[in-house]
Amino acid sequence: MSSLDAVTAWMDNYRKAWESNDPHDIADLFAEDAAYFTEPFAKPWMGRDAIVEGWRAHGDKPGSTTFEWHPLIITEDLAIIEATTKYPKKTFSNLWVLRLDNLGQARQFTEWWMQHP
């Protein structure tokens, strides 16, 4: 169930979770059996509890980033999102592959991120 509205809602909630690092905000993003790939070929965090644990272990300090995104492709079951994340001393280009279920939760999420020189 990927549509621009569903993807926008998910991205808004992702940013909320990113800023809060609240376990409930994070958990609400993902299906119970979701897979979160922090890099394309990394072993994924499998399941909502593992995703919350991994996220909180690697979370950014709230208020430490600016973030802009736009969708490149949205189909029925897939969204490809291009984004830029700016930290005080680093900038990253991101390409995200997002697969939402019928409830608007991610069943699979993969991050591709490249640090600017």
C-alpha atoms as a PDB file:
ATOM      1  CA  MET A   1       0.000   0.000   0.000  1.00  0.00           C
ATOM      2  CA  SER A   2       2.427   2.644  -1.106  1.00  0.00           C
ATOM      3  CA  SER A   3       0.957   5.958  -2.106  1.00  0.00           C
ATOM      4  CA  LEU A   4       2.390   9.417  -1.758  1.00  0.00           C
ATOM      5  CA  ASP A   5       0.106  10.048   1.240  1.00  0.00           C
ATOM      6  CA  ALA A   6       1.148   6.799   2.965  1.00  0.00           C
ATOM      7  CA  VAL A   7       4.840   7.407   2.277  1.00  0.00           C
ATOM      8  CA  THR A   8       4.600  11.028   3.459  1.00  0.00           C
ATOM      9  CA  ALA A   9       2.869   9.929   6.674  1.00  0.00           C
ATOM     10  CA  TRP A  10       5.525   7.262   7.256  1.00  0.00           C
ATOM     11  CA  MET A  11       8.356   9.734   6.611  1.00  0.00           C
ATOM     12  CA  ASP A  12       6.794  12.278   8.990  1.00  0.00           C
ATOM     13  CA  ASN A  13       6.570   9.576  11.661  1.00  0.00           C
ATOM     14  CA  TYR A  14      10.133   8.436  10.890  1.00  0.00           C
ATOM     15  CA  ARG A  15      11.403  11.948  11.479  1.00  0.00           C
ATOM     16  CA  LYS A  16       9.374  12.155  14.714  1.00  0.00           C
ATOM     17  CA  ALA A  17      10.955   8.891  15.908  1.00  0.00           C
ATOM     18  CA  TRP A  18      14.395  10.101  14.796  1.00  0.00           C
ATOM     19  CA  GLU A  19      14.013  13.210  16.933  1.00  0.00           C
ATOM     20  CA  SER A  20      12.489  11.483  19.968  1.00  0.00           C
ATOM     21  CA  ASN A  21      14.268   8.089  20.005  1.00  0.00           C
ATOM     22  CA  ASP A  22      11.117   7.004  21.850  1.00  0.00           C
ATOM     23  CA  PRO A  23      10.629   3.207  21.651  1.00  0.00           C
ATOM     24  CA  HIS A  24       6.898   3.589  20.920  1.00  0.00           C
ATOM     25  CA  ASP A  25       7.516   6.081  18.091  1.00  0.00           C
ATOM     26  CA  ILE A  26      10.072   3.709  16.570  1.00  0.00           C
ATOM     27  CA  ALA A  27       7.935   0.591  17.004  1.00  0.00           C
ATOM     28  CA  ASP A  28       4.914   2.253  15.385  1.00  0.00           C
ATOM     29  CA  LEU A  29       6.867   2.581  12.124  1.00  0.00           C
ATOM     30  CA  PHE A  30       7.448  -1.126  11.613  1.00  0.00           C
ATOM     31  CA  ALA A  31       5.420  -4.295  11.145  1.00  0.00           C
ATOM     32  CA  GLU A  32       5.954  -6.982  13.786  1.00  0.00           C
ATOM     33  CA  ASP A  33       8.098  -9.071  11.406  1.00  0.00           C
ATOM     34  CA  ALA A  34       9.824  -6.198   9.572  1.00  0.00           C
ATOM     35  CA  ALA A  35      13.413  -6.258   8.313  1.00  0.00           C
ATOM     36  CA  TYR A  36      15.578  -3.131   8.673  1.00  0.00           C
ATOM     37  CA  PHE A  37      18.798  -3.092   6.648  1.00  0.00           C
ATOM     38  CA  THR A  38      21.139  -0.370   7.935  1.00  0.00           C
ATOM     39  CA  GLU A  39      23.202  -0.925   4.777  1.00  0.00           C
ATOM     40  CA  PRO A  40      22.199  -2.863   1.660  1.00  0.00           C
ATOM     41  CA  PHE A  41      24.247  -5.970   2.399  1.00  0.00           C
ATOM     42  CA  ALA A  42      24.295  -5.819   6.200  1.00  0.00           C
ATOM     43  CA  LYS A  43      22.520  -8.401   8.308  1.00  0.00           C
ATOM     44  CA  PRO A  44      19.119  -6.820   8.986  1.00  0.00           C
ATOM     45  CA  TRP A  45      17.531  -6.103  12.307  1.00  0.00           C
ATOM     46  CA  MET A  46      14.667  -8.615  12.195  1.00  0.00           C
ATOM     47  CA  GLY A  47      11.378  -7.881  13.950  1.00  0.00           C
ATOM     48  CA  ARG A  48      10.012  -4.809  15.675  1.00  0.00           C
ATOM     49  CA  ASP A  49      11.800  -5.418  19.011  1.00  0.00           C
ATOM     50  CA  ALA A  50      15.210  -5.839  17.341  1.00  0.00           C
ATOM     51  CA  ILE A  51      14.611  -2.730  15.254  1.00  0.00           C
ATOM     52  CA  VAL A  52      13.788  -0.650  18.328  1.00  0.00           C
ATOM     53  CA  GLU A  53      16.865  -2.019  20.121  1.00  0.00           C
ATOM     54  CA  GLY A  54      19.175  -1.389  17.141  1.00  0.00           C
ATOM     55  CA  TRP A  55      17.784   2.076  16.518  1.00  0.00           C
ATOM     56  CA  ARG A  56      18.210   3.152  20.131  1.00  0.00           C
ATOM     57  CA  ALA A  57      21.769   1.771  20.231  1.00  0.00           C
ATOM     58  CA  HIS A  58      22.701   3.821  17.148  1.00  0.00           C
ATOM     59  CA  GLY A  59      20.318   6.788  17.455  1.00  0.00           C
ATOM     60  CA  ASP A  60      21.309  10.355  16.792  1.00  0.00           C
ATOM     61  CA  LYS A  61      21.063  13.023  19.450  1.00  0.00           C
ATOM     62  CA  PRO A  62      17.705  14.786  19.018  1.00  0.00           C
ATOM     63  CA  GLY A  63      18.029  18.130  17.258  1.00  0.00           C
ATOM     64  CA  SER A  64      21.461  17.278  15.793  1.00  0.00           C
ATOM     65  CA  THR A  65      20.360  16.935  12.151  1.00  0.00           C
ATOM     66  CA  THR A  66      18.474  18.590   9.370  1.00  0.00           C
ATOM     67  CA  PHE A  67      16.782  16.354   6.847  1.00  0.00           C
ATOM     68  CA  GLU A  68      15.192  16.862   3.445  1.00  0.00           C
ATOM     69  CA  TRP A  69      13.620  14.145   1.304  1.00  0.00           C
ATOM     70  CA  HIS A  70      11.628  13.533  -1.823  1.00  0.00           C
ATOM     71  CA  PRO A  71      10.242  10.396  -3.444  1.00  0.00           C
ATOM     72  CA  LEU A  72      11.840   9.122  -6.641  1.00  0.00           C
ATOM     73  CA  ILE A  73       9.474   6.205  -7.241  1.00  0.00           C
ATOM     74  CA  ILE A  74       6.261   5.124  -5.560  1.00  0.00           C
ATOM     75  CA  THR A  75       4.440   1.975  -6.664  1.00  0.00           C
ATOM     76  CA  GLU A  76       1.814  -0.189  -4.968  1.00  0.00           C
ATOM     77  CA  ASP A  77       4.375  -1.943  -2.785  1.00  0.00           C
ATOM     78  CA  LEU A  78       7.582   0.068  -3.073  1.00  0.00           C
ATOM     79  CA  ALA A  79       8.879   3.577  -2.435  1.00  0.00           C
ATOM     80  CA  ILE A  80      12.356   4.803  -3.309  1.00  0.00           C
ATOM     81  CA  ILE A  81      13.269   7.961  -1.437  1.00  0.00           C
ATOM     82  CA  GLU A  82      16.191  10.320  -1.973  1.00  0.00           C
ATOM     83  CA  ALA A  83      17.264  12.431   0.986  1.00  0.00           C
ATOM     84  CA  THR A  84      20.000  14.585   2.448  1.00  0.00           C
ATOM     85  CA  THR A  85      20.948  14.463   6.113  1.00  0.00           C
ATOM     86  CA  LYS A  86      23.103  17.253   7.546  1.00  0.00           C
ATOM     87  CA  TYR A  87      24.936  16.940  10.836  1.00  0.00           C
ATOM     88  CA  PRO A  88      27.031  19.788  12.296  1.00  0.00           C
ATOM     89  CA  LYS A  89      30.228  18.475  10.626  1.00  0.00           C
ATOM     90  CA  LYS A  90      29.014  15.902   8.054  1.00  0.00           C
ATOM     91  CA  THR A  91      26.506  15.592   5.257  1.00  0.00           C
ATOM     92  CA  PHE A  92      25.063  12.377   3.813  1.00  0.00           C
ATOM     93  CA  SER A  93      23.112  11.598   0.682  1.00  0.00           C
ATOM     94  CA  ASN A  94      20.576   8.850   1.314  1.00  0.00           C
ATOM     95  CA  LEU A  95      18.670   6.479  -0.898  1.00  0.00           C
ATOM     96  CA  TRP A  96      16.012   4.503   0.948  1.00  0.00           C
ATOM     97  CA  VAL A  97      14.013   1.519  -0.217  1.00  0.00           C
ATOM     98  CA  LEU A  98      10.739   1.306   1.705  1.00  0.00           C
ATOM     99  CA  ARG A  99       8.079  -1.397   1.490  1.00  0.00           C
ATOM    100  CA  LEU A 100       4.895  -0.614   3.402  1.00  0.00           C
ATOM    101  CA  ASP A 101       2.175  -3.053   4.422  1.00  0.00           C
ATOM    102  CA  ASN A 102      -1.570  -2.384   4.275  1.00  0.00           C
ATOM    103  CA  LEU A 103      -1.431  -0.669   7.679  1.00  0.00           C
ATOM    104  CA  GLY A 104       1.208   1.830   6.539  1.00  0.00           C
ATOM    105  CA  GLN A 105       3.999   0.193   8.549  1.00  0.00           C
ATOM    106  CA  ALA A 106       7.316  -0.766   7.005  1.00  0.00           C
ATOM    107  CA  ARG A 107       7.757  -4.456   6.343  1.00  0.00           C
ATOM    108  CA  GLN A 108      11.191  -3.807   4.838  1.00  0.00           C
ATOM    109  CA  PHE A 109      13.452  -0.764   4.992  1.00  0.00           C
ATOM    110  CA  THR A 110      16.919  -0.474   3.467  1.00  0.00           C
ATOM    111  CA  GLU A 111      19.260   2.499   3.846  1.00  0.00           C
ATOM    112  CA  TRP A 112      21.900   3.417   1.274  1.00  0.00           C
ATOM    113  CA  TRP A 113      23.943   6.325   2.620  1.00  0.00           C
ATOM    114  CA  MET A 114      26.988   8.102   1.241  1.00  0.00           C
ATOM    115  CA  GLN A 115      29.024  10.660   3.148  1.00  0.00           C
ATOM    116  CA  HIS A 116      29.929  13.803   1.216  1.00  0.00           C
ATOM    117  CA  PRO A 117      33.667  14.494   0.873  1.00  0.00           C
END
